[in-house]
PDB file of C-alpha atoms and ligand atoms in Angstrom:
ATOM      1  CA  UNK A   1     -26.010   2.580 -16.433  1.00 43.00           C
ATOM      2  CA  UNK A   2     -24.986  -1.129 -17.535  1.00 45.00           C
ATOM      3  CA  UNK A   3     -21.837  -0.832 -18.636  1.00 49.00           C
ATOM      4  CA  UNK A   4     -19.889  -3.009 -21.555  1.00 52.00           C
ATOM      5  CA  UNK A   5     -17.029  -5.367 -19.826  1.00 48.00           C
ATOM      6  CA  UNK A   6     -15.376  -5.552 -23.383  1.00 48.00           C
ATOM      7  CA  UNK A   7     -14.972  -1.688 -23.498  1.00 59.00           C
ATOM      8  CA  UNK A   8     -13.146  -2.415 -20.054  1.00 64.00           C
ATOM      9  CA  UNK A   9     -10.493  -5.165 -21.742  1.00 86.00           C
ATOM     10  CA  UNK A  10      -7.999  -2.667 -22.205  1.00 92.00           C
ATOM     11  CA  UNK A  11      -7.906  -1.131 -18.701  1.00 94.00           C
ATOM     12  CA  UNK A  12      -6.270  -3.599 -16.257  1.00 95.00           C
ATOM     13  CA  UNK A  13      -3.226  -4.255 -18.738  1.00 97.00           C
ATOM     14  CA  UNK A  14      -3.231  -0.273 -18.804  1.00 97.00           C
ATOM     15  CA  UNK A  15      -3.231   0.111 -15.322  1.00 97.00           C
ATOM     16  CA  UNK A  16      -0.755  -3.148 -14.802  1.00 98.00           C
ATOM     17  CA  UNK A  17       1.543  -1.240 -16.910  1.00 98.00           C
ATOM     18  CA  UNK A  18       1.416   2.425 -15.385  1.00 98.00           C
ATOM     19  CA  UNK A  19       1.569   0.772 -12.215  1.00 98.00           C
ATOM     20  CA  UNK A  20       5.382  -0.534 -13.304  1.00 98.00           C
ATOM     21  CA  UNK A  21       6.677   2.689 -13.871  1.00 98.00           C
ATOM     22  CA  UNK A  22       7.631   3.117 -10.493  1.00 98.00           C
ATOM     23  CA  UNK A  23       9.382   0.351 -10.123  1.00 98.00           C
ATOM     24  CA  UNK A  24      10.888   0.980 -13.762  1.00 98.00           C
ATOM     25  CA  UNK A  25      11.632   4.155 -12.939  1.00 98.00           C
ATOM     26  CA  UNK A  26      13.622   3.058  -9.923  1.00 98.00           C
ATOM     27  CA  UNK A  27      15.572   0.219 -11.858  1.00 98.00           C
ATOM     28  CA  UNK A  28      16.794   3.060 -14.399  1.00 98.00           C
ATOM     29  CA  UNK A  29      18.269   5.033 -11.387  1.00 98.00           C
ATOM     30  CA  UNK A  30      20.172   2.092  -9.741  1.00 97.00           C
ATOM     31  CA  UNK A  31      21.430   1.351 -13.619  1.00 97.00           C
ATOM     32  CA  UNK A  32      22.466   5.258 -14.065  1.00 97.00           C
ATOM     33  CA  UNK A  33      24.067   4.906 -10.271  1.00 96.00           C
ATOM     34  CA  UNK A  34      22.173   8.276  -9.486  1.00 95.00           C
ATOM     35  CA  UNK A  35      20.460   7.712  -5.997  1.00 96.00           C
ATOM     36  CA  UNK A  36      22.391   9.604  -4.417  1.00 94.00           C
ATOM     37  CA  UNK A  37      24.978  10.083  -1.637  1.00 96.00           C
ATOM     38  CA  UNK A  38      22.911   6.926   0.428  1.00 96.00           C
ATOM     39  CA  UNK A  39      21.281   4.638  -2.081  1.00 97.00           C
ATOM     40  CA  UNK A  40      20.009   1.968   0.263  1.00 97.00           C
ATOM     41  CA  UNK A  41      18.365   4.201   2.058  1.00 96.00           C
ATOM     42  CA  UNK A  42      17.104   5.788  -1.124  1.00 96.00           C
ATOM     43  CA  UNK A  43      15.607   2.468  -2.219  1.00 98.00           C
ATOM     44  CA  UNK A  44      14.093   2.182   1.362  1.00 97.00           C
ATOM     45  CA  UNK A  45      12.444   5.780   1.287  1.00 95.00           C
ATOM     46  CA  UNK A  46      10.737   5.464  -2.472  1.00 97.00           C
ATOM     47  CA  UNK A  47      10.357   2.236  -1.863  1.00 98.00           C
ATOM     48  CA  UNK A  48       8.051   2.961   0.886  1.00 97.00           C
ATOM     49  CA  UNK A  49       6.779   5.952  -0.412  1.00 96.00           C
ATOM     50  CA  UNK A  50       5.204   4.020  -3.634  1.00 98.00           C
ATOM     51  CA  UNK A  51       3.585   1.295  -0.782  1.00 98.00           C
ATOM     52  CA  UNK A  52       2.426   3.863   0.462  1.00 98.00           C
ATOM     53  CA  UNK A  53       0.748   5.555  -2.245  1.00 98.00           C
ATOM     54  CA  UNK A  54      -0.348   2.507  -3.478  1.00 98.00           C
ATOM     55  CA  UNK A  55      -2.453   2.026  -0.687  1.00 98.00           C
ATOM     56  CA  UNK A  56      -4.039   5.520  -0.561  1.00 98.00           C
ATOM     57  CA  UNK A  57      -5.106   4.887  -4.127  1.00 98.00           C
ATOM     58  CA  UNK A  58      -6.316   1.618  -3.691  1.00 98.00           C
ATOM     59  CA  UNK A  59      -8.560   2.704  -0.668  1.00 98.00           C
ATOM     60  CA  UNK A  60      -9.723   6.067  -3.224  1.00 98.00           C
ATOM     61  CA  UNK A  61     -11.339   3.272  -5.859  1.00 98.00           C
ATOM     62  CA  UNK A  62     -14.574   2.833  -4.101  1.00 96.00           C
ATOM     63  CA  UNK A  63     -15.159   6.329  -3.117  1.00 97.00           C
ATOM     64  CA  UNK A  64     -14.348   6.952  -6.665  1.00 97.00           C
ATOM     65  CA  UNK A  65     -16.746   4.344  -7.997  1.00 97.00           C
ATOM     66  CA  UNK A  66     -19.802   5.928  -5.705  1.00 95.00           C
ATOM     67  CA  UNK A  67     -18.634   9.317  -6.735  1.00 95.00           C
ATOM     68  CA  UNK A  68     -18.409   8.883 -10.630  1.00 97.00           C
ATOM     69  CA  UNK A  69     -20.970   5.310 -11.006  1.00 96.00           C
ATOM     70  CA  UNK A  70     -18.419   3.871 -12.673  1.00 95.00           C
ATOM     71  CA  UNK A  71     -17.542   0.016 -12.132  1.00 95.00           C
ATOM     72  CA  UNK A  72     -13.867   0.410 -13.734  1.00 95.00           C
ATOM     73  CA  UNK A  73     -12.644   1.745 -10.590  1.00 96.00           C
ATOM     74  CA  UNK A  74     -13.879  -1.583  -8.472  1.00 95.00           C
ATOM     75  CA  UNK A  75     -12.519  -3.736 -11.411  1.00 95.00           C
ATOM     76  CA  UNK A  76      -8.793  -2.430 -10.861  1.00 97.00           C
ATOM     77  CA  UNK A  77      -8.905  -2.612  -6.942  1.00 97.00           C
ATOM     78  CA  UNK A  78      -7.682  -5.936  -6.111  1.00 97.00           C
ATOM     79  CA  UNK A  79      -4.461  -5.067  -8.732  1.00 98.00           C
ATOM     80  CA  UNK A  80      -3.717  -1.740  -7.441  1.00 98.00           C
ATOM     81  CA  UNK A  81      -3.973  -3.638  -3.885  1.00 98.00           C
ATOM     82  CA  UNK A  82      -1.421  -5.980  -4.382  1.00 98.00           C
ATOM     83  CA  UNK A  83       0.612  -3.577  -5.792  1.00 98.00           C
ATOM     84  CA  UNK A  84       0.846  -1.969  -2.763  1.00 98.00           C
ATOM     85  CA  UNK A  85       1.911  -5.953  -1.589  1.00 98.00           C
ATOM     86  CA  UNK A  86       4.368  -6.182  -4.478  1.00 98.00           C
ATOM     87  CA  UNK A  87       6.372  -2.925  -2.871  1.00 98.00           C
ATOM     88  CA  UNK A  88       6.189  -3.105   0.807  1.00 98.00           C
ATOM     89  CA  UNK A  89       7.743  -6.866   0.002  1.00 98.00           C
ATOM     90  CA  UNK A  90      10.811  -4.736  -1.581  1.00 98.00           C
ATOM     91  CA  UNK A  91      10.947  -2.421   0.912  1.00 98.00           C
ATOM     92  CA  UNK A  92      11.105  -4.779   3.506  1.00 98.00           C
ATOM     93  CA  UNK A  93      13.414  -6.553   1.578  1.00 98.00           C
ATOM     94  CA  UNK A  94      15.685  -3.835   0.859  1.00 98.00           C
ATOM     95  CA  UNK A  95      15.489  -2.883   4.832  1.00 98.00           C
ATOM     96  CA  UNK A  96      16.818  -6.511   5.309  1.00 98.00           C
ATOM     97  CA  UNK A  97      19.856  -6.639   2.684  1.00 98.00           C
ATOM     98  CA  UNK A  98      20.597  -3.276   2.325  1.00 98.00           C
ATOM     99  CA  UNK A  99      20.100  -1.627   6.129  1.00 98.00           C
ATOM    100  CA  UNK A 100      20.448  -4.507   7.743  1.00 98.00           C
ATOM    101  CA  UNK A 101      22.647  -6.769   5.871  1.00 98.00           C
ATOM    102  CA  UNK A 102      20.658  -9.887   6.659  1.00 98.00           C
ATOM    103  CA  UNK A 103      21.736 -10.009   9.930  1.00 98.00           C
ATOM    104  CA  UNK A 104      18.746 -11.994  11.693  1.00 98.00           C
ATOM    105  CA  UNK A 105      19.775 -10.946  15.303  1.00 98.00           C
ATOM    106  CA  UNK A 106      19.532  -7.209  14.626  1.00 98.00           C
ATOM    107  CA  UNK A 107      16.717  -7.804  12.172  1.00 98.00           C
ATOM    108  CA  UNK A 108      14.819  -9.439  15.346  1.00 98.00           C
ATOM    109  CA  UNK A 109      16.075  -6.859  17.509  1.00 98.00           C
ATOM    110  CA  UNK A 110      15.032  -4.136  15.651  1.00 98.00           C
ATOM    111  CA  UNK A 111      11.498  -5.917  14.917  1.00 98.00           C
ATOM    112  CA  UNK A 112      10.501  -5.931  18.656  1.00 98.00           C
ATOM    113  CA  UNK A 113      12.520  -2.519  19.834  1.00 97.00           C
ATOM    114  CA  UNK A 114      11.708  -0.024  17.256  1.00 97.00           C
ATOM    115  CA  UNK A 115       8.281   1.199  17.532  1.00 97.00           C
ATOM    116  CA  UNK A 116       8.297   2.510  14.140  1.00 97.00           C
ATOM    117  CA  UNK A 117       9.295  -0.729  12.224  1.00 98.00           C
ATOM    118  CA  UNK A 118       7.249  -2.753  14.601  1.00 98.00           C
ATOM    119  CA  UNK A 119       4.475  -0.816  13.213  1.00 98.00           C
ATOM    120  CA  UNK A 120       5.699  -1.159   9.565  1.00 98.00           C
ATOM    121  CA  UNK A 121       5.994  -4.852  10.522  1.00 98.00           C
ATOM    122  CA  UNK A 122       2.316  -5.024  11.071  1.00 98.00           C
ATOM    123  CA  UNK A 123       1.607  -3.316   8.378  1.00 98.00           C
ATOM    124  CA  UNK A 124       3.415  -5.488   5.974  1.00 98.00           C
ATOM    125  CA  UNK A 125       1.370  -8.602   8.102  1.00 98.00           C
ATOM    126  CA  UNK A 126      -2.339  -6.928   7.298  1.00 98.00           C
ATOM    127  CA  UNK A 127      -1.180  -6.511   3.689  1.00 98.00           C
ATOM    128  CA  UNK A 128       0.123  -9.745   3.680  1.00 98.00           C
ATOM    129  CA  UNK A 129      -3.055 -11.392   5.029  1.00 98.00           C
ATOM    130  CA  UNK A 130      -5.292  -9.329   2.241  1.00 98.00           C
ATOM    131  CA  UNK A 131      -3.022 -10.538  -0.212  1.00 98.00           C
ATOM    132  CA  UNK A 132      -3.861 -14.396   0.292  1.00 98.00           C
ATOM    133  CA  UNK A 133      -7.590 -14.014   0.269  1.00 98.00           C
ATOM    134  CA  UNK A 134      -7.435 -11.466  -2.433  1.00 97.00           C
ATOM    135  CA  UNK A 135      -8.154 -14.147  -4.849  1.00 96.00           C
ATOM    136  CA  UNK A 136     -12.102 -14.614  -6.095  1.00 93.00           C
ATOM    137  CA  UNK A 137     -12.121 -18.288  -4.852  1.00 96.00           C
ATOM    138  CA  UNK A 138     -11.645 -17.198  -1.247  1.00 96.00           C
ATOM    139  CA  UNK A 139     -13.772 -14.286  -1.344  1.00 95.00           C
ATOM    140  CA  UNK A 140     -16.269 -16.888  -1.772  1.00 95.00           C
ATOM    141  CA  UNK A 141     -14.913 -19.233   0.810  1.00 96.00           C
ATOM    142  CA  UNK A 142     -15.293 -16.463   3.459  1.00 97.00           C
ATOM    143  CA  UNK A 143     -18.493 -14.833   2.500  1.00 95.00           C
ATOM    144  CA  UNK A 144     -18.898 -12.037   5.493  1.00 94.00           C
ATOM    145  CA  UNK A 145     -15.777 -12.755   7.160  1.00 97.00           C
ATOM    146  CA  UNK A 146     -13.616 -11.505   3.787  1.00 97.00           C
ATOM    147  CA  UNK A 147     -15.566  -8.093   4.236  1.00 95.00           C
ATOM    148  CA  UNK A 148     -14.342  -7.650   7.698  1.00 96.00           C
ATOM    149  CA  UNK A 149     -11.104  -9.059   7.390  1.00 98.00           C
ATOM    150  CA  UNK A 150     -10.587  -6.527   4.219  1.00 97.00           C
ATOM    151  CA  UNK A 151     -11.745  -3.853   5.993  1.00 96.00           C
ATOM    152  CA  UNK A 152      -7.934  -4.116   7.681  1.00 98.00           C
ATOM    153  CA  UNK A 153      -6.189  -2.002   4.683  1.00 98.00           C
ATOM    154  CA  UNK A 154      -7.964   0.829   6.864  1.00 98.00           C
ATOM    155  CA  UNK A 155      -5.691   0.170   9.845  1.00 98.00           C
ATOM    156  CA  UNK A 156      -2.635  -0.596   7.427  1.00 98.00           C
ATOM    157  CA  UNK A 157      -3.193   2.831   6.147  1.00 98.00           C
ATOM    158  CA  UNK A 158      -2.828   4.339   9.744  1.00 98.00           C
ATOM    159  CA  UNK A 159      -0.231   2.176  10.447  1.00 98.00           C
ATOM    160  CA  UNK A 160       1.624   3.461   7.658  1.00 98.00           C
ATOM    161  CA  UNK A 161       0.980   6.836   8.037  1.00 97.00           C
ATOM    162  CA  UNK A 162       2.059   6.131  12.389  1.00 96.00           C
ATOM    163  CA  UNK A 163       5.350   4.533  10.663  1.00 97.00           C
ATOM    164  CA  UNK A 164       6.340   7.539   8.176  1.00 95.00           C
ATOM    165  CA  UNK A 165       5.491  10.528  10.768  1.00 94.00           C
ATOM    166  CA  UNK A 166       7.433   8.777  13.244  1.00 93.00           C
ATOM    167  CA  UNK A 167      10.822   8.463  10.954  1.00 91.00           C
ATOM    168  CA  UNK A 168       9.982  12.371   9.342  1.00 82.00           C
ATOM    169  CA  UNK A 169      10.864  13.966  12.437  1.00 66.00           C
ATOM    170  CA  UNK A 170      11.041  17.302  11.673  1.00 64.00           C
ATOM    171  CA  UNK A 171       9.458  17.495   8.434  1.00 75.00           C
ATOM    172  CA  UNK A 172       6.309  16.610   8.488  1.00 86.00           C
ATOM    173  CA  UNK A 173       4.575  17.652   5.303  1.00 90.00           C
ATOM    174  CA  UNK A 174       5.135  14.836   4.101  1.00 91.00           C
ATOM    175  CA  UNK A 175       2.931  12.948   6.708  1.00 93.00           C
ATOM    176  CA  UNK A 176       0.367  16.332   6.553  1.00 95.00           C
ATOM    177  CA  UNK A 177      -0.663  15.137   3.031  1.00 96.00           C
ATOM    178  CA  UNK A 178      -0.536  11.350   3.204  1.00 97.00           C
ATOM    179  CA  UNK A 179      -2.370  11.505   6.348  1.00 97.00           C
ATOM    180  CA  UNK A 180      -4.912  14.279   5.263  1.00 98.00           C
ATOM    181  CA  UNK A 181      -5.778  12.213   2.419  1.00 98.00           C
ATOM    182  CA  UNK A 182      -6.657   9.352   4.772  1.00 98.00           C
ATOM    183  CA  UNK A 183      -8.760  10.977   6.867  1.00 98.00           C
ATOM    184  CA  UNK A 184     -11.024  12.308   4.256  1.00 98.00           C
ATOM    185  CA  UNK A 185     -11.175   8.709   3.074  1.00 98.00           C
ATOM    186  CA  UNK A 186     -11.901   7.830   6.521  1.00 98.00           C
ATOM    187  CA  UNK A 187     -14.495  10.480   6.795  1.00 97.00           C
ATOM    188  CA  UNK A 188     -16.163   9.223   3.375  1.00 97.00           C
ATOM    189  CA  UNK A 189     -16.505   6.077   4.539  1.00 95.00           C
ATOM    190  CA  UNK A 190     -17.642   6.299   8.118  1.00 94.00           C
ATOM    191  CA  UNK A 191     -20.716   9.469   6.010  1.00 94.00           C
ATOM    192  CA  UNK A 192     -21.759   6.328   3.954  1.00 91.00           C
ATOM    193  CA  UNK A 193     -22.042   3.953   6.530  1.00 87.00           C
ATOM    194  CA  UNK A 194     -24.097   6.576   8.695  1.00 88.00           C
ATOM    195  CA  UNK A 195     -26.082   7.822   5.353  1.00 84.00           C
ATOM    196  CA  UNK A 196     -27.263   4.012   5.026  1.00 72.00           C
TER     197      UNK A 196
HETATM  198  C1  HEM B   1       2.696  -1.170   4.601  1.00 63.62           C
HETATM  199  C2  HEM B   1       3.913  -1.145   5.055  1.00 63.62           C
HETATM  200  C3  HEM B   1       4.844   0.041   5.000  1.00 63.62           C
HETATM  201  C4  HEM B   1       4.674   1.301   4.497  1.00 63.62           C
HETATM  202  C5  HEM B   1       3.461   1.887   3.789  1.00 63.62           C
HETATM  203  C6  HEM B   1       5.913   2.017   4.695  1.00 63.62           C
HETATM  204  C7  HEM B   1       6.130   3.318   4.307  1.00 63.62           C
HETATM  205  C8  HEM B   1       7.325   3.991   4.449  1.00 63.62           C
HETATM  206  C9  HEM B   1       7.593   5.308   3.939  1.00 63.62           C
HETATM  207  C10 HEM B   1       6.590   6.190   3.230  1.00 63.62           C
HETATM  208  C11 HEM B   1       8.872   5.603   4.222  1.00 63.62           C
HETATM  209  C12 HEM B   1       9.625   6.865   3.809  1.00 63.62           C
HETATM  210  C13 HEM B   1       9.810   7.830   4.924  1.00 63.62           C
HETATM  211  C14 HEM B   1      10.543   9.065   4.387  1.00 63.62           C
HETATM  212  O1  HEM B   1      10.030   9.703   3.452  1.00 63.62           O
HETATM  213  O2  HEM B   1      11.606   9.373   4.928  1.00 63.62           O
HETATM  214  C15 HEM B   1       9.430   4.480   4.921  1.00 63.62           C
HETATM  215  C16 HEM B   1      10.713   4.401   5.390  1.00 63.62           C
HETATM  216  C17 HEM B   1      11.211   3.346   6.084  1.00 63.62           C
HETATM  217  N1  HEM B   1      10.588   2.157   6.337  1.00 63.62           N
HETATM  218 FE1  HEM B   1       8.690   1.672   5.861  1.00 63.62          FE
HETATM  219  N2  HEM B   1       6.795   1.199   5.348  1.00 63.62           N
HETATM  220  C18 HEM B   1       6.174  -0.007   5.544  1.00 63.62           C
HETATM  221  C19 HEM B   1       6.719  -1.124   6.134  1.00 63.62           C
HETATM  222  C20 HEM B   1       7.990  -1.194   6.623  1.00 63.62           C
HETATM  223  C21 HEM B   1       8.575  -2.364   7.209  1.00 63.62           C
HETATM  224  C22 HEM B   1       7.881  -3.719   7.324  1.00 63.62           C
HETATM  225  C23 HEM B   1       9.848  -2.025   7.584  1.00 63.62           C
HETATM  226  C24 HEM B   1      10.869  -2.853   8.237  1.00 63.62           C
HETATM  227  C25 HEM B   1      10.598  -3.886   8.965  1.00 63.62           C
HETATM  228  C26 HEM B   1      10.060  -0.643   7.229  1.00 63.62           C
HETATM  229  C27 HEM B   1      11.212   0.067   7.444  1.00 63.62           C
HETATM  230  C28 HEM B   1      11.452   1.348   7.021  1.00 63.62           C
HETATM  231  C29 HEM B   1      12.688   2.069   7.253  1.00 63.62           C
HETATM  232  C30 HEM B   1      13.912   1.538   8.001  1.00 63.62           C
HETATM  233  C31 HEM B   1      12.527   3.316   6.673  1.00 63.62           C
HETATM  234  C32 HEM B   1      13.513   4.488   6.725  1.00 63.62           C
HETATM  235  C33 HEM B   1      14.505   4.519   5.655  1.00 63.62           C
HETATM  236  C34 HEM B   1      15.453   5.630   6.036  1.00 63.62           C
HETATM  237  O3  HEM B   1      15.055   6.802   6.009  1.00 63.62           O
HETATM  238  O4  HEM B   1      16.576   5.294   6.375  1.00 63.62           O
HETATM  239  N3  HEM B   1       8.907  -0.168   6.628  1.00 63.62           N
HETATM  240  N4  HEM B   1       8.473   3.503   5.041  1.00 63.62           N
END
């Protein structure tokens, strides 16, 4: 069904908006001093948590768009994406300053010894990378090659969910649901590809 982009005008401020509460909400708790017994690690934990969730939602849009016909979902995608950007930048930044006090030797050190934030490193480098050529110009500039490179926010996802199970530890539920809610992504998108 052709759909009216005016009736659409409304929904990216919308969704630019909602998808400041987070953030927002986080501000408000460093203002109140109420994170907690350990706030940098606080910050580092939500602050991962809402890249993380960012992403899963971001890689739900087209499944969502097949599912319901509706074009709004593609039309938000690139925003919610580099929202998921916007807060692994503050998460790595807060592991910087806060955990690591901007000490460039241990940073370094802890960039090629720790599995887990090696992983989280790469990560950050995929999103990175989707962030630059996120804009329309370049999708045009790269014509097949901006559909494969894109296709990365797949192993970003994994990454991520490698990165969180390995710091959970014992409790993995945590990693259970992120992680569950990949795979059926995954599984919806290696169906349509097979369906075609
Ligand atoms: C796409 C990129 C990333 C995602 C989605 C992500 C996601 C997460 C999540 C969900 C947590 C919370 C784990 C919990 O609930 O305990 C977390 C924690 C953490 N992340 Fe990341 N992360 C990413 C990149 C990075 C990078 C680049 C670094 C550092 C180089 C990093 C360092 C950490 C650390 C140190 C913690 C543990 C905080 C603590 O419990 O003390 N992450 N991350």
């Amino acid at each position: 069904m052709p759909q009216n982009p005016a009736r659409t005008g409304w929904l990216k401020p919308a969704v630019f908006s909602a998808a400041l509460l987070p953030l927002a909400w986080l501000i408000w708790r460093i203002a109140a001093n109420d994170l907690g017994p350990d706030p940098a690690q606080e910050l580092a934990i939500s602050t991962g948590e809402w890249t993380l969730r960012f992403l899963l939602v971001t890689l739900s849009l087209t499944p969502l768009r097949h599912i319901t016909g509706r074009i709004e979902f593609v039309r938000i995608r690139r925003m919610v994406g580099l929202f998921a950007l916007f807060h692994a930048a503050i998460h790595f930044t807060v592991w910087m300053s806060l955990l690591l006090g901007f000490r460039w030797f241990a940073i370094g050190e802890e960039l090629l010894e720790r599995p887990y934030i090696s992983i989280g490193f790469l990560a950050l480098l995929i999103l990175i990378a989707l962030g630059i050529t996120s804009p329309r110009a370049m999708v045009r500039r790269m014509g097949k090659n901006w559909k494969r490179l894109h296709r990365l926010i797949y192993l970003a996802a994994i990454l991520a969910i490698v990165h969180l199970t390995w710091i959970l530890r014992t409790d993995v539920g945590e990693a259970v649901l992120y992680g569950s809610i990949l795979a059926l992504l995954l599984a919806y998108r290696f169906y349509r590809r097979f369906a075609k």
